[in-house]
Amino acid sequence: MAATFVLLLTTVIILGVLAFLRSCYNLYTYWKKKGLPYLPNSLESFLINWKLSLGYISFTDFSDYQYYKFPNARYVGTLDFGVPSIFLRDPELIKDIMVKDFEYFPDHRAFVDETVEPLFGKNVFSLRGDRWKEMRNTLSPTFTASKMKFMFELVSKCSHNFINYLVEHPELCHEMDTKEVFRRYTNDVIATTAFGISINSMKHRDNEFYVRGVKASKFSSGLFATIKFVLFQYPRVAKLLNLSFFPPGTAKFFKNVVQETIKTRQEKNIVRPDMIHLLMQAQDKENGTTSHKMTLDDIVSQAFSFFFAGFDTSSTLMCFAAHELAVNQDIQDRLRKEVEQHLAEGNGEISYEALSKMIYMDMVISETLRKYPPVIMLDRLCVKKYELPPAQPGSKSVIVEPNHILALPVYSLQHDPKYFPNPEKFDPERFSDENKDKIVPCTYLPFGHGPRKCIGNRFVLMEAKILLAHLLQKFTLKTIEKTIEPVVYTKKEFSLTPIGGFWIGLEKREI
């Protein structure tokens, strides 16, 4: 009897292993059977994946490897954590996917299930289908011209407070980690524009808004991060292990802040034309066409996503812009002249209208976003069968199935010499009136494109431009011993982060 049981158990185990190996084989040869160039197609490409997971190469290196492995293919087959996916290289196809055929690819892949992490899973970036449309329509009025003008005054006040503090504390300016200080500025901006709370993070350095933001924005790569990310794809396992996308207490803190803000506004009949107000209005509406009723968690998630994006993404943009201005004094001098011209016309102040007329400022910021995009790669999720044209001459078209993922290599496209000659050179002239129309559509995608384009991109640009304008008015940006040029990216972060940080010096100008 015992021998029979052991034989039966051994047979089951062997069959299980064989079934698993067969499944792996079918997965790894999925695109090969369709006649498509694919990765991993060799030991080299298999090792590249592991090097990324273990933190031996950067995410930009990984993207470039896939981008240049088959230089004549319009797209390449690959795998995304066991799911067949397509790595798109051709700007024309990317435009079709993001705009013309958006109905086939309306969603992002699921990073975290909302039942595991509502703070991330319920925000407008993560939502899908009709719920995404409803939330996008609710939030869109936040960023109209009239609302932007209102928020401009609040942002400008934060910028003045920030710059004045630096003027009054010259000891901070000799050598400065701009990431640390710019995040204090973006923290104050989001606190006042989204939550209606006034904070001065330069004075009150350990305020909870700032501390929570720093902790929430730490995303490292490496084996542990990869394993955690994989586990998040299985909500039941993630809940069983009590995994959280953000540090403990983050969700509770922001939920309490939003609850108190809503309560105060309702009790005192306070109306501020900001995101919280629009979400409160949406919650109060009795709309029979809306299939999903707005909950407190929905409001908290949108407010937090606005905070999170504004806190880290905006400050990183300012850091790279400040770095390039310090390295390229001629560009800095030209930009300062433009700022001073508008300051003179506005009696020492910069208005919303004046900021929008700063042509060279826009060129500098655009080139910063080209060289240092906020995301290295974008994605789209297929929701119904779609036929891609042949990847190469002589090959067959390929059917993309529902749940397949499409990867859009923003960083690699924006650093391809074919589209941007001498891509490592910081050259704002690429975006001059004479040259910007020559840029191939969908090779420049810092905020995405089409209906899923970043909803707050105009706000981010305004926030960065007003700070740089005030900074250049009072200071000269200079390189110091700690400034690393050219920038070398750390392999421990998914976003573009220099090894050693962002270091420059500020020299007070005599005005």
Coordinates of C-alpha atoms in Angstrom, one line a residue:
M1 CA 0.0 0.0 0.0
A2 CA 2.8 2.4 1.0
A3 CA 4.8 1.6 -2.1
T4 CA 1.7 2.2 -4.3
F5 CA 1.1 5.6 -2.6
V6 CA 4.8 6.7 -3.1
L7 CA 4.6 5.6 -6.7
L8 CA 1.4 7.6 -7.2
L9 CA 2.8 10.7 -5.5
T10 CA 6.0 10.5 -7.5
T11 CA 3.9 10.2 -10.7
V12 CA 1.8 13.2 -9.8
I13 CA 4.9 15.3 -9.0
I14 CA 6.6 14.4 -12.2
L15 CA 3.5 15.1 -14.2
G16 CA 3.1 18.5 -12.4
V17 CA 6.7 19.4 -13.1
L18 CA 6.4 18.4 -16.8
A19 CA 3.2 20.4 -17.1
F20 CA 4.9 23.4 -15.5
L21 CA 7.9 23.1 -17.9
R22 CA 5.5 22.7 -20.8
S23 CA 3.7 25.9 -19.7
C24 CA 7.0 27.8 -19.5
Y25 CA 8.1 26.5 -22.9
N26 CA 4.8 27.5 -24.5
L27 CA 5.0 31.0 -22.8
Y28 CA 8.6 31.6 -23.9
T29 CA 7.9 30.5 -27.5
Y30 CA 4.5 32.3 -27.7
W31 CA 5.8 35.0 -30.0
K32 CA 8.2 32.8 -31.9
K33 CA 5.2 30.6 -33.1
K34 CA 3.6 33.8 -34.4
G35 CA 6.8 34.6 -36.4
L36 CA 7.6 37.8 -34.4
P37 CA 11.0 39.0 -33.2
Y38 CA 10.9 38.3 -29.5
L39 CA 12.6 38.6 -26.2
P40 CA 13.9 36.7 -24.3
N41 CA 15.3 34.9 -27.3
S42 CA 18.7 33.9 -26.0
L43 CA 20.6 33.4 -22.8
E44 CA 21.8 37.0 -23.1
S45 CA 18.3 38.5 -23.0
F46 CA 17.2 36.0 -20.3
L47 CA 20.1 37.3 -18.1
I48 CA 19.2 40.9 -18.9
N49 CA 15.9 40.4 -17.2
W50 CA 17.5 38.9 -14.1
K51 CA 20.1 41.7 -14.0
L52 CA 17.2 44.2 -13.9
S53 CA 15.4 42.2 -11.2
L54 CA 18.6 42.0 -9.1
G55 CA 19.5 45.7 -9.5
Y56 CA 22.6 45.2 -11.7
I57 CA 21.4 47.3 -14.6
S58 CA 19.2 50.4 -14.6
F59 CA 15.6 50.5 -16.0
T60 CA 16.9 52.8 -18.8
D61 CA 19.5 50.2 -19.8
F62 CA 16.8 47.6 -19.9
S63 CA 14.5 49.7 -22.1
D64 CA 17.4 50.6 -24.5
Y65 CA 18.4 46.9 -24.7
Q66 CA 14.9 46.0 -25.9
Y67 CA 14.6 49.0 -28.1
Y68 CA 17.8 48.4 -30.1
K69 CA 17.9 44.6 -30.1
F70 CA 15.8 44.5 -33.3
P71 CA 16.4 47.9 -34.9
N72 CA 14.5 47.1 -38.0
A73 CA 11.3 45.8 -36.3
R74 CA 8.3 48.1 -35.7
Y75 CA 7.6 46.1 -32.5
V76 CA 9.0 43.1 -30.6
G77 CA 7.3 40.4 -28.6
T78 CA 8.2 40.0 -25.0
L79 CA 6.9 38.9 -21.6
D80 CA 5.7 41.0 -18.7
F81 CA 5.7 38.9 -15.5
G82 CA 4.4 35.9 -17.4
V83 CA 2.0 37.8 -19.6
P84 CA 2.6 38.1 -23.4
S85 CA 3.3 41.8 -24.2
I86 CA 4.4 43.9 -27.2
F87 CA 7.3 46.4 -27.0
L88 CA 6.4 49.1 -29.5
R89 CA 9.2 50.9 -31.4
D90 CA 7.3 52.6 -34.2
P91 CA 5.9 56.1 -33.5
E92 CA 3.2 55.7 -36.1
L93 CA 1.9 52.6 -34.4
I94 CA 2.2 54.2 -31.0
K95 CA 0.0 57.1 -32.3
D96 CA -2.6 54.6 -33.5
I97 CA -2.7 52.8 -30.2
M98 CA -2.9 55.9 -28.0
V99 CA -5.3 57.9 -30.2
K100 CA -6.9 56.4 -33.3
D101 CA -7.6 53.0 -31.9
F102 CA -7.9 54.0 -28.2
E103 CA -11.0 51.9 -27.8
Y104 CA -8.9 48.8 -28.0
F105 CA -6.3 50.0 -25.5
P106 CA -8.2 52.3 -23.1
D107 CA -6.6 51.2 -19.8
H108 CA -3.3 50.8 -18.0
R109 CA -2.2 47.5 -16.7
A110 CA -3.1 46.8 -13.0
F111 CA -0.2 47.5 -10.7
V112 CA -2.1 47.1 -7.5
D113 CA -5.7 45.8 -6.9
E114 CA -7.9 48.4 -5.3
T115 CA -9.0 45.9 -2.7
V116 CA -5.4 45.5 -1.5
E117 CA -4.4 49.2 -1.8
P118 CA -7.3 51.6 -2.3
L119 CA -5.0 54.6 -2.0
F120 CA -3.4 53.6 -5.3
G121 CA -5.9 51.3 -6.9
K122 CA -8.8 53.8 -7.0
N123 CA -7.0 56.8 -8.5
V124 CA -7.7 58.1 -12.0
F125 CA -4.5 56.6 -13.3
S126 CA -5.4 53.1 -12.2
L127 CA -9.2 53.1 -12.9
R128 CA -10.6 51.4 -16.0
G129 CA -13.5 51.5 -18.3
D130 CA -16.6 53.6 -17.4
R131 CA -15.2 54.3 -13.9
W132 CA -12.1 55.9 -15.4
K133 CA -14.3 58.0 -17.8
E134 CA -16.5 59.2 -15.0
M135 CA -13.5 60.2 -12.8
R136 CA -11.7 61.8 -15.6
N137 CA -14.7 63.9 -16.4
T138 CA -15.1 64.9 -12.8
L139 CA -11.5 66.0 -12.4
S140 CA -11.0 67.7 -15.8
P141 CA -12.6 71.0 -14.6
T142 CA -9.8 71.3 -12.0
F143 CA -7.3 72.2 -14.8
T144 CA -9.3 74.6 -16.9
A145 CA -7.8 78.1 -17.5
S146 CA -9.9 79.8 -14.9
K147 CA -9.0 77.2 -12.2
M148 CA -5.3 77.4 -13.2
K149 CA -5.4 81.2 -12.8
F150 CA -6.8 80.8 -9.3
M151 CA -4.2 78.2 -8.4
F152 CA -1.4 80.3 -9.9
E153 CA -1.8 82.9 -7.1
L154 CA -1.5 80.1 -4.5
V155 CA 1.5 78.6 -6.3
S156 CA 3.2 82.0 -6.7
K157 CA 2.8 82.7 -3.0
C158 CA 4.5 79.3 -2.2
S159 CA 7.3 80.1 -4.6
H160 CA 7.9 83.6 -3.0
N161 CA 7.9 82.0 0.5
F162 CA 10.4 79.4 -0.7
I163 CA 12.8 81.9 -2.4
N164 CA 12.6 84.4 0.4
Y165 CA 13.6 81.7 2.9
L166 CA 16.7 80.9 0.8
V167 CA 17.6 84.6 0.5
E168 CA 17.3 84.9 4.3
H169 CA 19.4 81.7 4.9
P170 CA 22.5 82.0 2.6
E171 CA 24.2 79.1 4.5
L172 CA 21.8 76.7 2.8
C173 CA 22.8 77.9 -0.7
H174 CA 26.6 77.1 -0.9
E175 CA 25.9 73.5 -1.7
M176 CA 22.3 72.3 -2.0
D177 CA 20.6 69.0 -2.6
T178 CA 17.8 70.4 -4.8
K179 CA 15.7 67.3 -4.4
E180 CA 15.4 67.8 -0.7
V181 CA 14.5 71.5 -1.0
F182 CA 12.3 71.4 -4.1
R183 CA 10.2 68.7 -2.6
R184 CA 9.5 71.1 0.3
Y185 CA 8.2 73.6 -2.2
T186 CA 6.0 71.1 -4.1
N187 CA 4.8 69.8 -0.7
D188 CA 3.5 73.3 0.1
V189 CA 2.0 73.8 -3.3
I190 CA -0.1 70.6 -3.2
A191 CA -1.1 71.1 0.4
T192 CA -2.6 74.5 -0.5
T193 CA -4.0 73.8 -4.0
A194 CA -5.5 70.3 -3.3
F195 CA -6.2 70.3 0.4
G196 CA -6.6 74.0 1.3
I197 CA -3.9 73.7 4.0
S198 CA -1.1 76.3 4.3
I199 CA 2.3 74.9 5.2
N200 CA 5.8 76.4 5.0
S201 CA 8.0 73.3 4.8
M202 CA 11.3 75.3 4.8
K203 CA 10.4 76.7 8.2
H204 CA 8.5 73.7 9.6
R205 CA 10.9 71.0 8.3
D206 CA 9.3 67.9 9.9
N207 CA 5.6 68.6 9.1
E208 CA 3.7 65.4 8.6
F209 CA 2.7 66.2 5.0
Y210 CA 6.4 66.4 4.0
V211 CA 7.5 63.4 6.0
R212 CA 4.7 61.2 4.6
G213 CA 5.5 62.4 1.1
V214 CA 9.2 61.4 1.3
K215 CA 8.3 57.9 2.6
A216 CA 5.6 57.3 0.1
S217 CA 7.8 58.3 -2.9
K218 CA 10.5 55.8 -2.1
F219 CA 10.3 53.0 -4.8
S220 CA 13.5 50.9 -5.1
S221 CA 14.2 48.2 -7.6
G222 CA 16.0 44.9 -6.9
L223 CA 15.0 41.4 -6.1
F224 CA 12.8 42.1 -3.1
A225 CA 11.0 44.9 -5.0
T226 CA 10.4 42.6 -7.9
I227 CA 9.1 39.8 -5.7
K228 CA 6.8 42.2 -3.9
F229 CA 5.6 43.6 -7.3
V230 CA 4.8 40.0 -8.5
L231 CA 2.9 39.2 -5.3
F232 CA 0.7 42.4 -5.9
Q233 CA -0.5 40.7 -9.1
Y234 CA -2.3 38.1 -6.9
P235 CA -4.7 40.2 -4.7
R236 CA -5.6 37.2 -2.4
V237 CA -2.0 36.5 -1.7
A238 CA -1.1 40.2 -1.2
K239 CA -4.0 40.5 1.3
L240 CA -3.1 37.3 3.1
L241 CA 0.5 38.6 3.5
N242 CA -0.8 42.1 4.5
L243 CA 1.3 43.7 1.8
S244 CA 1.0 47.5 1.3
F245 CA 2.2 49.6 -1.6
F246 CA 2.9 52.5 0.8
P247 CA 4.3 52.8 4.3
P248 CA 2.1 52.0 7.2
G249 CA -0.1 54.9 8.3
T250 CA 0.0 56.7 4.9
A251 CA -3.5 55.9 3.9
K252 CA -4.9 56.7 7.4
F253 CA -3.1 60.1 7.5
F254 CA -4.4 61.2 4.1
K255 CA -7.9 59.9 4.8
N256 CA -8.0 61.9 8.1
V257 CA -6.8 65.0 6.3
V258 CA -9.5 64.7 3.6
Q259 CA -12.2 63.9 6.1
E260 CA -11.3 67.0 8.2
T261 CA -11.1 69.2 5.1
I262 CA -14.6 68.1 3.9
K263 CA -16.1 68.4 7.4
T264 CA -14.7 72.0 7.8
R265 CA -15.9 73.1 4.4
Q266 CA -19.4 71.7 4.9
E267 CA -19.7 73.2 8.4
K268 CA -18.4 76.6 7.5
N269 CA -19.7 76.6 3.9
I270 CA -16.3 77.1 2.5
V271 CA -15.9 77.0 -1.3
R272 CA -12.5 76.8 -3.0
P273 CA -12.4 76.0 -6.7
D274 CA -10.0 73.1 -6.3
M275 CA -10.0 69.3 -6.6
I276 CA -11.6 68.5 -3.2
H277 CA -14.5 70.8 -4.0
L278 CA -15.1 69.1 -7.4
L279 CA -15.0 65.7 -5.8
M280 CA -17.4 66.8 -3.0
Q281 CA -19.8 68.1 -5.7
A282 CA -19.5 64.7 -7.6
Q283 CA -20.3 62.9 -4.4
D284 CA -23.4 64.9 -3.7
K285 CA -24.8 64.6 -7.3
E286 CA -27.7 62.3 -7.8
N287 CA -26.9 61.1 -11.3
G288 CA -28.8 58.1 -12.5
T289 CA -26.3 57.6 -15.4
T290 CA -23.4 57.2 -13.0
S291 CA -22.9 53.5 -12.2
H292 CA -20.4 54.0 -9.3
K293 CA -21.2 56.2 -6.4
M294 CA -18.3 58.4 -5.2
T295 CA -17.0 57.2 -1.8
L296 CA -14.6 58.8 0.7
D297 CA -11.9 56.3 -0.5
D298 CA -12.4 57.5 -4.1
I299 CA -11.9 61.2 -3.0
V300 CA -8.9 60.3 -0.8
S301 CA -7.3 58.3 -3.7
Q302 CA -7.7 61.2 -6.2
A303 CA -6.4 63.8 -3.7
F304 CA -3.4 61.5 -2.8
S305 CA -2.5 60.8 -6.4
F306 CA -2.5 64.6 -7.1
F307 CA -0.2 65.0 -4.0
F308 CA 2.0 62.1 -4.9
A309 CA 2.5 63.2 -8.6
G310 CA 3.0 66.8 -7.6
F311 CA 5.3 66.0 -4.8
D312 CA 7.8 63.8 -6.5
T313 CA 7.4 64.2 -10.3
S314 CA 7.3 68.0 -10.3
S315 CA 10.3 68.3 -7.9
T316 CA 12.3 65.9 -10.1
L317 CA 11.6 68.0 -13.2
M318 CA 12.8 71.1 -11.3
C319 CA 15.9 69.3 -10.2
F320 CA 17.0 68.3 -13.7
A321 CA 16.1 71.8 -15.0
A322 CA 18.2 73.5 -12.3
H323 CA 21.1 71.0 -13.0
E324 CA 21.2 71.8 -16.7
L325 CA 20.9 75.6 -16.1
A326 CA 23.9 75.3 -13.7
V327 CA 25.9 73.3 -16.2
N328 CA 25.0 75.5 -19.2
Q329 CA 25.5 79.1 -18.1
D330 CA 24.7 80.5 -21.5
I331 CA 21.2 78.9 -21.4
Q332 CA 20.7 80.2 -17.9
D333 CA 21.7 83.8 -18.9
R334 CA 19.3 83.7 -21.8
L335 CA 16.5 82.4 -19.7
R336 CA 17.1 85.0 -17.0
K337 CA 16.9 87.8 -19.6
E338 CA 13.5 86.6 -20.6
V339 CA 12.4 86.4 -17.0
E340 CA 13.7 89.9 -16.2
Q341 CA 11.9 91.3 -19.3
H342 CA 8.5 90.0 -18.0
L343 CA 9.3 91.2 -14.5
A344 CA 10.0 94.7 -15.8
E345 CA 6.7 94.7 -17.7
G346 CA 4.8 93.5 -14.6
N347 CA 6.4 95.9 -12.1
G348 CA 8.4 93.2 -10.4
E349 CA 5.7 90.5 -10.5
I350 CA 5.0 87.6 -12.9
S351 CA 1.4 87.0 -13.9
Y352 CA -0.2 83.9 -15.2
E353 CA -0.4 85.5 -18.6
A354 CA 3.2 86.6 -18.5
L355 CA 4.3 83.1 -17.6
S356 CA 2.5 81.6 -20.6
K357 CA 4.3 84.1 -22.9
M358 CA 7.8 82.9 -21.8
I359 CA 8.8 81.1 -25.0
Y360 CA 12.4 80.3 -24.0
M361 CA 11.2 79.0 -20.6
D362 CA 8.9 76.6 -22.4
M363 CA 11.8 75.5 -24.6
V364 CA 14.0 74.8 -21.6
I365 CA 11.3 72.9 -19.7
S366 CA 10.4 70.9 -22.8
E367 CA 14.0 69.9 -23.4
T368 CA 14.3 68.9 -19.7
L369 CA 11.3 66.6 -20.1
R370 CA 12.8 65.3 -23.3
K371 CA 16.2 64.4 -21.8
Y372 CA 14.8 63.3 -18.4
P373 CA 11.2 62.1 -18.9
P374 CA 9.1 61.6 -15.8
V375 CA 8.4 57.9 -16.8
I376 CA 10.8 55.6 -18.6
M377 CA 8.0 53.6 -20.1
L378 CA 4.3 53.9 -20.6
D379 CA 1.8 51.0 -21.0
R380 CA -1.6 50.2 -22.4
L381 CA -3.8 47.1 -21.8
C382 CA -5.6 45.4 -24.7
V383 CA -9.3 44.9 -24.0
K384 CA -10.4 43.4 -27.4
K385 CA -8.6 41.7 -30.2
Y386 CA -6.5 44.0 -32.4
E387 CA -4.5 43.3 -35.5
L388 CA -1.1 44.8 -35.7
P389 CA 0.5 45.2 -39.2
P390 CA 3.6 43.2 -39.9
A391 CA 6.6 44.0 -37.6
Q392 CA 9.0 43.6 -40.5
P393 CA 8.9 43.4 -44.3
G394 CA 7.9 39.8 -45.3
S395 CA 6.5 38.9 -41.9
K396 CA 2.8 38.4 -41.0
S397 CA 0.5 40.6 -39.1
V398 CA 0.0 39.8 -35.4
I399 CA -3.2 39.5 -33.3
V400 CA -3.0 41.2 -29.9
E401 CA -5.3 39.4 -27.5
P402 CA -7.3 40.9 -24.6
N403 CA -5.1 41.3 -21.4
H404 CA -1.9 41.5 -23.5
I405 CA 0.2 44.5 -22.5
L406 CA 1.8 47.1 -24.8
A407 CA 4.9 48.8 -23.6
L408 CA 5.7 52.3 -25.0
P409 CA 9.4 53.2 -24.5
V410 CA 9.3 56.9 -23.7
Y411 CA 13.0 57.3 -22.6
S412 CA 14.4 55.3 -25.5
L413 CA 12.3 57.1 -28.1
Q414 CA 13.3 60.5 -26.7
H415 CA 17.0 59.5 -26.8
D416 CA 17.0 57.9 -30.3
P417 CA 19.5 59.9 -32.5
K418 CA 17.1 59.2 -35.4
Y419 CA 14.6 61.5 -33.9
F420 CA 16.7 63.7 -31.7
P421 CA 20.3 64.1 -33.0
N422 CA 23.0 64.2 -30.3
P423 CA 20.4 63.2 -27.7
E424 CA 22.6 63.6 -24.7
K425 CA 23.2 67.3 -25.5
F426 CA 20.8 69.7 -23.6
D427 CA 19.5 71.8 -26.5
P428 CA 16.3 73.8 -25.9
E429 CA 16.5 74.9 -29.6
R430 CA 14.9 71.6 -30.5
F431 CA 11.6 73.2 -29.3
S432 CA 11.9 76.6 -30.9
D433 CA 9.1 77.7 -33.2
E434 CA 11.3 76.9 -36.2
N435 CA 12.1 73.4 -35.0
K436 CA 9.3 72.0 -32.9
D437 CA 7.1 71.1 -35.8
K438 CA 9.9 68.9 -37.2
I439 CA 9.6 66.6 -34.2
V440 CA 8.1 63.3 -35.3
P441 CA 4.7 62.8 -33.6
C442 CA 4.8 60.4 -30.7
T443 CA 8.6 60.4 -30.3
Y444 CA 8.1 63.0 -27.5
L445 CA 5.8 61.6 -24.8
P446 CA 6.7 63.0 -21.4
F447 CA 3.1 63.1 -20.2
G448 CA 1.7 60.5 -22.6
H449 CA -0.7 61.2 -25.4
G450 CA -4.4 60.8 -26.3
P451 CA -7.3 60.5 -23.8
R452 CA -5.0 58.9 -21.2
K453 CA -2.6 61.8 -21.2
C454 CA -1.6 63.1 -17.7
I455 CA -4.5 65.2 -16.5
G456 CA -2.3 67.5 -14.4
N457 CA 0.5 68.2 -17.0
R458 CA -0.4 71.9 -17.3
F459 CA -0.3 72.3 -13.5
V460 CA 3.1 70.6 -13.3
L461 CA 4.5 72.9 -16.0
M462 CA 3.1 76.0 -14.3
E463 CA 4.5 74.9 -10.9
A464 CA 8.0 74.4 -12.3
K465 CA 8.1 77.5 -14.4
I466 CA 7.1 79.9 -11.7
L467 CA 9.7 78.5 -9.3
L468 CA 12.5 78.7 -11.9
A469 CA 11.5 82.3 -12.8
H470 CA 11.7 83.5 -9.1
L471 CA 14.9 81.5 -8.5
L472 CA 16.7 83.0 -11.5
Q473 CA 15.5 86.5 -10.4
K474 CA 17.4 86.2 -7.1
F475 CA 20.2 83.7 -7.7
T476 CA 22.8 82.4 -10.1
L477 CA 22.8 78.6 -10.3
K478 CA 26.3 77.1 -10.3
T479 CA 28.0 73.7 -10.4
I480 CA 29.9 72.7 -7.3
E481 CA 32.3 69.8 -6.4
K482 CA 29.4 67.5 -5.7
T483 CA 27.7 68.2 -9.1
I484 CA 28.0 65.1 -11.4
E485 CA 28.0 65.9 -15.1
P486 CA 27.1 64.0 -17.1
V487 CA 24.4 62.5 -14.9
V488 CA 24.8 58.9 -14.0
Y489 CA 21.6 57.1 -12.9
T490 CA 21.3 54.8 -10.0
K491 CA 20.3 51.2 -10.6
K492 CA 18.3 51.1 -7.4
E493 CA 15.3 53.2 -8.6
F494 CA 12.7 52.8 -11.2
S495 CA 12.6 56.5 -12.0
L496 CA 15.5 58.6 -13.3
T497 CA 17.6 59.3 -10.2
P498 CA 21.3 60.5 -10.2
I499 CA 23.8 58.6 -8.2
G500 CA 24.8 60.9 -5.3
G501 CA 21.7 63.1 -5.7
F502 CA 21.1 66.6 -7.3
W503 CA 23.8 69.0 -6.1
I504 CA 24.3 72.6 -7.2
G505 CA 25.1 75.9 -5.5
L506 CA 23.2 79.2 -5.4
E507 CA 24.9 82.6 -5.5
K508 CA 22.8 85.5 -4.5
R509 CA 22.5 88.2 -7.2
E510 CA 22.7 91.9 -6.6
I511 CA 19.4 93.3 -7.9

